[in-house]
C-alpha positions as MATLAB code, in Angstrom:
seq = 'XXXXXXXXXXXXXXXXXXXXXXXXXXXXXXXXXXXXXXXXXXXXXXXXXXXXXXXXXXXXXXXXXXXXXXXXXXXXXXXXXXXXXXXXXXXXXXXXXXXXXXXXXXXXXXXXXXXXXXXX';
ca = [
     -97.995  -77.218   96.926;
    -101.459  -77.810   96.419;
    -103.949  -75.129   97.063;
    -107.869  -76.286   98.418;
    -108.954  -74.164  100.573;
    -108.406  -70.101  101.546;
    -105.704  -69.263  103.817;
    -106.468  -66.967  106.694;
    -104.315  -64.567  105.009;
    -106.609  -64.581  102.099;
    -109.830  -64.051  103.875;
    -108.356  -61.111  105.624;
    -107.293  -59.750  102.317;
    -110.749  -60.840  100.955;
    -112.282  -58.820  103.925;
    -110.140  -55.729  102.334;
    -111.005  -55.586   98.760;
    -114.373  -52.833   98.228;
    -117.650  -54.689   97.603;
    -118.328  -53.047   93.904;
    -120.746  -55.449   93.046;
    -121.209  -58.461   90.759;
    -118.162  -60.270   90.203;
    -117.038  -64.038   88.752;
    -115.285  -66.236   90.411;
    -113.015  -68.253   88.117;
    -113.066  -71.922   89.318;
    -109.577  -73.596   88.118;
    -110.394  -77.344   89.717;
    -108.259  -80.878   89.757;
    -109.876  -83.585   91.551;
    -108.263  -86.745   93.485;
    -107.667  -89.595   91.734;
    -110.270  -92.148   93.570;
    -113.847  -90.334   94.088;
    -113.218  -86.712   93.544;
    -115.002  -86.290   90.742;
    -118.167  -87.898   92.556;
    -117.095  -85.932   96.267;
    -117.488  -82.836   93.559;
    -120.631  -83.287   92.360;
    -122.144  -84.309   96.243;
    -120.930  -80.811   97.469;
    -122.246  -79.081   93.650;
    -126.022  -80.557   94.337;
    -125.226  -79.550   97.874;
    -124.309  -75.748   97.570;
    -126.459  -75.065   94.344;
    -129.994  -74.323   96.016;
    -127.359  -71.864   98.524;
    -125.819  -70.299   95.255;
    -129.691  -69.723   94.028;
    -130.783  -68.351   97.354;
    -128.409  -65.697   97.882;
    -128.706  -64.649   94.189;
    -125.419  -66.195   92.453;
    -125.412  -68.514   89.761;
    -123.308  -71.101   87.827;
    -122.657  -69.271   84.086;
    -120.184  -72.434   83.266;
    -119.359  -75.769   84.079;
    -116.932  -77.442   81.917;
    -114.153  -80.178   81.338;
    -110.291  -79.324   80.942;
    -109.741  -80.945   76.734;
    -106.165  -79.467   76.731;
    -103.518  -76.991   78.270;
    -102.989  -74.751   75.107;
    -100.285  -72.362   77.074;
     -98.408  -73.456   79.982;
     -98.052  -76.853   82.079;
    -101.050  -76.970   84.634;
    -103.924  -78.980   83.666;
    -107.435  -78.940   85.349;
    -110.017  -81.270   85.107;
    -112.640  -78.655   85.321;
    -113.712  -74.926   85.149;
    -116.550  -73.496   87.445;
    -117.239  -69.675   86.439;
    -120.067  -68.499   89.345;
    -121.174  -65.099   88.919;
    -121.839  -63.882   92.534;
    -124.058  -60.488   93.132;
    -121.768  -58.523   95.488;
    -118.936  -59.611   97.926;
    -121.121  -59.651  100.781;
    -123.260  -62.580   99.177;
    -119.888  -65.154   98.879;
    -119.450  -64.053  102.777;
    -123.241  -64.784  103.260;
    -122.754  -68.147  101.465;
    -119.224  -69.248  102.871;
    -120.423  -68.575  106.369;
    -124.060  -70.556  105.872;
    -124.333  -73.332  108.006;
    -125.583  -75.285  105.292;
    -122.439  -74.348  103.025;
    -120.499  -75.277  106.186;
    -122.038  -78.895  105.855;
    -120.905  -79.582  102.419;
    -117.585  -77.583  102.340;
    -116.026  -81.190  103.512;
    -117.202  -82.690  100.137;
    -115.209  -80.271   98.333;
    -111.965  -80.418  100.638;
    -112.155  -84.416   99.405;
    -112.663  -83.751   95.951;
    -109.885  -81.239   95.554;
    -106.227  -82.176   95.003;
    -105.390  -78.449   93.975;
    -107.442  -75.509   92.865;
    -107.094  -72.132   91.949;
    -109.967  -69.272   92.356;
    -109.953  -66.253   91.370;
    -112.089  -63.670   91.993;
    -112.452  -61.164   88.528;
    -114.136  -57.246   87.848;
    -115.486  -57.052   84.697;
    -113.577  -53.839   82.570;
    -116.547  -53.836   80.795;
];
């Protein structure tokens, strides 16, 4: 089943988890076959300046070369290191993020993000 964008479950849960400051979200992203790449990089040039404005930033953008362990293969990896919980609400709930969120729903064929603490 292919996974694009957050359940209601998971924004609850997200709503539960302590705000302990910066985190990274890992990006795991596979795009449709006719335009997603393109639908990607209309919502990226889209939700950038947001990203900048509430203090996140992109610390890697890269290409899927090979699955090394396991079977699922991604066409790309977005690591975004966010300043504190409450700045992905601020930016998931900006109208302007609202706007573009539709170029991203056509991109997507499945996705995976986590959200990571760093131990050190």
């Amino acid at each position: 089943m292919p996974h694009i964008n957050p359940t209601h479950q998971q924004i609850e849960a997200l709503g539960q988890i302590p705000d302990n400051g910066p985190f990274v979200m890992v990006n795991l992203l596979k795009f449709t076959s006719e335009g997603g790449s393109e639908a990607y990089d209309q919502y990226s040039r889209q939700v950038i300046p947001i990203l900048e404005r509430i203090g996140a930033r992109v610390i890697y953008y890269g290409k899927g070369v090979m699955t090394f362990i396991g079977d699922d293969a991604w066409d790309k990896i977005l690591l975004v290191e966010y300043p504190s919980k409450a700045s992905f609400v601020m930016m998931i709930t900006d109208m302007e993020y609202q706007q573009a969120v539709h170029f991203r729903t056509k991109a997507l064929s499945d996705s995976r993000l986590y959200i990571t603490a760093s131990l050190f």
